[in-house]
Tab-separated table of C-alpha atoms in Angstrom:
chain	number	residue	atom	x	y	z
A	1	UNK	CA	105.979	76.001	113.026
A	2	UNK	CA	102.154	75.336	112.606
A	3	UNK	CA	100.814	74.743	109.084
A	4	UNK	CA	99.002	78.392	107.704
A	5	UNK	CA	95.574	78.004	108.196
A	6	UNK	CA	93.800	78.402	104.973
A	7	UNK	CA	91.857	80.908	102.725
A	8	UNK	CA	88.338	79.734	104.287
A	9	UNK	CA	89.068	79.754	108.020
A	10	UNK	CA	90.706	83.152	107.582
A	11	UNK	CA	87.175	84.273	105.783
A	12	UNK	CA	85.370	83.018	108.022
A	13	UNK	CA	87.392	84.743	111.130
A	14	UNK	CA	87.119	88.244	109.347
A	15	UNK	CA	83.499	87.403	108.931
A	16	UNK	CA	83.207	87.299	112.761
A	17	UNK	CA	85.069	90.370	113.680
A	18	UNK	CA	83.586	92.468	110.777
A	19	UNK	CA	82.092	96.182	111.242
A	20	UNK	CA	79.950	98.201	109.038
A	21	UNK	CA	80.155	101.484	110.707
A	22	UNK	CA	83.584	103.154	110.195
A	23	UNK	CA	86.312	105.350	109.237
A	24	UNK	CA	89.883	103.283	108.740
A	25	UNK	CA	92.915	104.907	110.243
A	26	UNK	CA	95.695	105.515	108.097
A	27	UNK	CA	99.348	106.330	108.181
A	28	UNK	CA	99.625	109.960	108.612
A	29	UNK	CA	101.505	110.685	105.265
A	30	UNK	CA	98.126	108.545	103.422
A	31	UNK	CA	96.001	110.708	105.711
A	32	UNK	CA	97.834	113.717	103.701
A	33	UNK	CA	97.119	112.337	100.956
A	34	UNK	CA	93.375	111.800	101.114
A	35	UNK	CA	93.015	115.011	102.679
A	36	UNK	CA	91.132	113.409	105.382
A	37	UNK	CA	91.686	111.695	108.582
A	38	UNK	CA	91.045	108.286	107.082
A	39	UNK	CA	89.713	105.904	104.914
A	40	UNK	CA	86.018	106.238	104.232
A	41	UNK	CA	84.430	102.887	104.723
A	42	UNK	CA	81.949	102.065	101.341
A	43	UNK	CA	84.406	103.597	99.340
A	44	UNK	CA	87.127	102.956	96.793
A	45	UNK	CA	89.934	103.842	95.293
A	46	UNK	CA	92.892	103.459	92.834
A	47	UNK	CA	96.263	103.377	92.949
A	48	UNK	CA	98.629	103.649	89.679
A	49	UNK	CA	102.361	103.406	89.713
A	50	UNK	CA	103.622	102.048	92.962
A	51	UNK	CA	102.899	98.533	94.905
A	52	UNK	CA	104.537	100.139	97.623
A	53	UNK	CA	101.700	102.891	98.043
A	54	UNK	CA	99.390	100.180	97.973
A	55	UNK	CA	100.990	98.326	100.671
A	56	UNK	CA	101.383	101.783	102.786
A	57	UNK	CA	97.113	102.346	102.332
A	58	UNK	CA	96.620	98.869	104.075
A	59	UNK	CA	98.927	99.477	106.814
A	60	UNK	CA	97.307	101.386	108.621
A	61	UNK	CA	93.776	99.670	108.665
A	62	UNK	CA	96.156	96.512	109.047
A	63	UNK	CA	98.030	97.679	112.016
A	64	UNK	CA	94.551	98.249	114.142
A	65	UNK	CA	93.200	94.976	113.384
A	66	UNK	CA	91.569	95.067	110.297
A	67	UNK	CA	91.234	92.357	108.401
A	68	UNK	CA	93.189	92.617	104.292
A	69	UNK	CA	92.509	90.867	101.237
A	70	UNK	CA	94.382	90.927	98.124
A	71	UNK	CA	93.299	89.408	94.622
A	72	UNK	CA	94.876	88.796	91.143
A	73	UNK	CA	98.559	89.736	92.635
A	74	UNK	CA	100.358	87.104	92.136
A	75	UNK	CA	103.956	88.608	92.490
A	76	UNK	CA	102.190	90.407	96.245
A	77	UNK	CA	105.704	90.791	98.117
A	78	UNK	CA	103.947	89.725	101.730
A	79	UNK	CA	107.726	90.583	103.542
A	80	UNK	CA	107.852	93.897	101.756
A	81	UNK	CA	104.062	94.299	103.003
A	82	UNK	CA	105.606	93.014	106.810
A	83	UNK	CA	108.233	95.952	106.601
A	84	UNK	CA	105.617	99.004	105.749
A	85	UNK	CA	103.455	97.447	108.481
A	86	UNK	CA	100.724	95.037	107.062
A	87	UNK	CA	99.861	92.097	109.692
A	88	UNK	CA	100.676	88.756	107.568
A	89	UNK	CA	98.244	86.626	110.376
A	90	UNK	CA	95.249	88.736	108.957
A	91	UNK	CA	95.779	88.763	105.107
A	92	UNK	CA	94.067	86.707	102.629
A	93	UNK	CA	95.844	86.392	99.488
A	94	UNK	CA	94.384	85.001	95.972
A	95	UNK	CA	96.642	85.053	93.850
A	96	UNK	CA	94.942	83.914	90.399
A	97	UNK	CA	91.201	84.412	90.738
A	98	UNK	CA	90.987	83.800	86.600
A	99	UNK	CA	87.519	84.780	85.063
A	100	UNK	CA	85.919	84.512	88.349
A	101	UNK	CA	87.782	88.247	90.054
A	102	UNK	CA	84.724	89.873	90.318
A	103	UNK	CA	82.674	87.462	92.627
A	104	UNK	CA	86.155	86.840	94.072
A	105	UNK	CA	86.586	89.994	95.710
A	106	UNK	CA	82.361	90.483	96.102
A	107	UNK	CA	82.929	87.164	98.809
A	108	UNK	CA	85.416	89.121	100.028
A	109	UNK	CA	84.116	92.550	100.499
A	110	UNK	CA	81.812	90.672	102.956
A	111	UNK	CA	84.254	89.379	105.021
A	112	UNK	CA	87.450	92.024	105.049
A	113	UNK	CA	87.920	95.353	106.037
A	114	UNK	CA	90.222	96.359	103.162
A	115	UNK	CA	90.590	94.454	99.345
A	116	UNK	CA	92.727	95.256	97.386
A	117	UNK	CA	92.662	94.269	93.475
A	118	UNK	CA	93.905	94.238	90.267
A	119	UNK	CA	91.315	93.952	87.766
A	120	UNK	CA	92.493	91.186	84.566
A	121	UNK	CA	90.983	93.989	82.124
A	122	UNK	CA	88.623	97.434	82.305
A	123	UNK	CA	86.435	97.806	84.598
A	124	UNK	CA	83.023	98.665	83.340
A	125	UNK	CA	80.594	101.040	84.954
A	126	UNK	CA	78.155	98.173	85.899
A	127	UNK	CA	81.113	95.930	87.180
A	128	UNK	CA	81.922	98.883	89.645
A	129	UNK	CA	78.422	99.510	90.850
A	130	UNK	CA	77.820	95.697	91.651
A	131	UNK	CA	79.998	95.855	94.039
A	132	UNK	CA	79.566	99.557	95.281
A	133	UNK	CA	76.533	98.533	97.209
A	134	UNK	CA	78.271	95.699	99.132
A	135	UNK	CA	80.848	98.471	100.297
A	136	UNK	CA	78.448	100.630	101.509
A	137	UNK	CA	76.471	97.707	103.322
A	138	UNK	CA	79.802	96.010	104.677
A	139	UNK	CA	81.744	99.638	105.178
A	140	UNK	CA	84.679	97.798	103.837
A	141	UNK	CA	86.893	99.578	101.276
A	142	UNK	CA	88.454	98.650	97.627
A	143	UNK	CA	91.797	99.589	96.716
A	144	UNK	CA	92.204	98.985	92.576
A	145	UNK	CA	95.303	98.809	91.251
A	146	UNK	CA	95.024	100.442	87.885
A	147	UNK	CA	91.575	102.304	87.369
A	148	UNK	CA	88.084	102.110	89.027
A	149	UNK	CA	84.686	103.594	87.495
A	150	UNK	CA	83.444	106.296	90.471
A	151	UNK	CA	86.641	106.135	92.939
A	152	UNK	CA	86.542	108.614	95.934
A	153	UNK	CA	90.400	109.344	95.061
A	154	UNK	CA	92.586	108.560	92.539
A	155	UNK	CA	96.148	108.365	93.519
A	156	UNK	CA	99.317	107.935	90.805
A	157	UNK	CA	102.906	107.773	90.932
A	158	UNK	CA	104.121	110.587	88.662
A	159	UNK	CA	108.171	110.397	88.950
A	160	UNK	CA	110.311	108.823	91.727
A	161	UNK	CA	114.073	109.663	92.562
A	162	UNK	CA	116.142	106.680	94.252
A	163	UNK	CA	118.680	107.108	96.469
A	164	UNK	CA	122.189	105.078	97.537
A	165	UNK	CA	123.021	103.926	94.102
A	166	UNK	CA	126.349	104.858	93.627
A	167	UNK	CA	128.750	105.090	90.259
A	168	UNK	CA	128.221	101.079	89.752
A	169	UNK	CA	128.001	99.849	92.911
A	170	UNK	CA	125.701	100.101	96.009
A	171	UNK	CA	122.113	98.945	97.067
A	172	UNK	CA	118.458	100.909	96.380
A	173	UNK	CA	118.062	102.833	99.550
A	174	UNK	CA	115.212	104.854	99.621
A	175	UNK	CA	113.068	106.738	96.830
A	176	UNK	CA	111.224	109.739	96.996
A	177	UNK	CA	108.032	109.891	95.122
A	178	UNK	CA	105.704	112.325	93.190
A	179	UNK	CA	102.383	111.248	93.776
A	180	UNK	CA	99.820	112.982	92.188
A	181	UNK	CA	95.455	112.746	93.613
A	182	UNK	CA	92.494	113.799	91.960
A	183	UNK	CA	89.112	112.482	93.032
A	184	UNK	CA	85.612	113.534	94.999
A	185	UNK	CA	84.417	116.185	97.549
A	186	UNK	CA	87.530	118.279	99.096
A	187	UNK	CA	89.985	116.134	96.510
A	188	UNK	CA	88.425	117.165	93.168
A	189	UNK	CA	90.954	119.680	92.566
A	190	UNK	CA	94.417	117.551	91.262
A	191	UNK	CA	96.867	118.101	93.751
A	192	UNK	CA	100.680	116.613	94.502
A	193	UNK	CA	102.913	115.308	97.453
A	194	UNK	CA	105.782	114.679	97.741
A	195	UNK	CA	106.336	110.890	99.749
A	196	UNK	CA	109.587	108.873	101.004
A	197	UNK	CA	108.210	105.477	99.990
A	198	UNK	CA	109.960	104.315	102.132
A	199	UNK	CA	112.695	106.623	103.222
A	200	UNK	CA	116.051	105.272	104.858
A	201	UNK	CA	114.680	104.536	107.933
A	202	UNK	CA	111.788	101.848	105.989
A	203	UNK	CA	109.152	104.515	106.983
A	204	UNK	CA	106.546	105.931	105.161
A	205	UNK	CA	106.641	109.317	105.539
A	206	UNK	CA	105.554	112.830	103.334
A	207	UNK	CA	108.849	114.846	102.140
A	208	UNK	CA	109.489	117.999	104.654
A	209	UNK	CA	109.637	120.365	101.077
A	210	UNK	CA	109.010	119.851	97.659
A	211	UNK	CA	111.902	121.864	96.726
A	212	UNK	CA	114.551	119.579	98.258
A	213	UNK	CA	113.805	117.149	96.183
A	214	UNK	CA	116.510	116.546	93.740
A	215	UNK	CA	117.747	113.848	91.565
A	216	UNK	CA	120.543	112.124	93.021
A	217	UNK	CA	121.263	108.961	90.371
A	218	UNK	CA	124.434	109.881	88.879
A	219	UNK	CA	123.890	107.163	86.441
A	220	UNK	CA	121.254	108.872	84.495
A	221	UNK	CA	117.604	108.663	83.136
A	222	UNK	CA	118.534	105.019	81.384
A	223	UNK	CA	119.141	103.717	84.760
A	224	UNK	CA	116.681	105.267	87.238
A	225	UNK	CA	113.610	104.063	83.973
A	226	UNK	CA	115.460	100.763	84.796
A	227	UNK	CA	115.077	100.790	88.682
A	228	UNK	CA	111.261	101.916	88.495
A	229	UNK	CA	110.990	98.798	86.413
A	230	UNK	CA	112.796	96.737	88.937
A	231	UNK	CA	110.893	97.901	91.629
A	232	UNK	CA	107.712	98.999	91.459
């Protein structure tokens, strides 16, 4: 196996395939959920409640090419990233920026399509537009895990619903989650989907009907708080 080529030489191969002008394709149930047929490059957004939706907005970028980022994860699950479709050869991971995120993920709005991060603390109004201009220059987007002064969207994980946990025994099969988007333009007004994330199959996919979702833990609220903890 040949060693993994490091943080720099991945930078610097970004760097040489970057584009300024563009709107990133999504997965069609994150399409849904923006309301839109894409990502808007220059923009950003944040995600509450759910690594997994996080993983699902890079996919798509991820699967044409782009280049991802991801800063101040350090528990990132890169083969749970693999199965929802993010492309390991073009992610850069930093795992611990420390006091230095924010000029962390500035280098790296140059050089990547898509960053995601997770702040160490708030987020202040002048911290946001610092690097607001570079995503407008670069047409890269932010994804924030937690909150972000000025996002385009604002997406959160209201409630999930797991399924193939039986009476003690069995494995965490699929969920089904309530995830709820407020933000700018068309989006201002809150509204909710309903998301397998993933459903049995490992897709990504939007529910066909809000009403058929139903709770199907038979071991009760206890243990579904439990698996949300367990999972993300």
């Amino acid at each position: 196996m040949p060693a993994p080529r490091t943080t720099e030489v991945r930078v610097q191969q970004a760097l040489d395939t970057a584009s300024v002008d563009r709107v990133l394709p999504t997965l069609p149930a994150v399409s849904e959920l923006l309301a839109g047929p894409g990502l808007r490059g220059g923009s950003a957004y944040s995600v509450r409640g759910s690594s997994a939706l996080v993983m699902a907005m890079m996919a798509g970028p991820s699967a044409e090419g782009a280049w991802c980022g991801v800063v101040g994860l350090p528990s990132f699950g890169a083969e749970a990233a693999r199965g929802l479709g993010v492309d390991l050869d073009r992610l850069v991971l930093v795992p611990d920026p420390e006091h230095d995120w924010l000029n962390v993920v500035a280098a790296l709005v140059d050089a990547l399509t898509v960053v995601v991060v997770r702040p160490p603390g708030e987020v202040t109004p002048g911290e946001a537009s610092r690097l607001a201009a570079r995503l407008r220059t670069r047409g890269a987007v932010l994804i924030a895990v937690g909150s972000w002064p000025g996002s385009e969207a604002r997406l959160e994980v209201e409630s999930n619903t797991w399924t193939g946990l039986g009476s003690g025994e069995g494995m965490l099969a699929a969920r089904q989650a309530t995830v709820v988007v407020t933000g700018r333009r068309a989006a201002v007004r809150q509204r909710k989907h309903q998301l397998w994330l993933p459903g049995p199959d490992g897709t990504v996919r939007s529910v066909e009907s809000v009403d058929q979702v139903h709770s199907v833990d038979p071991l009760g609220e206890e243990a579904l708080r439990w698996q949300d903890e367990a999972v993300g």
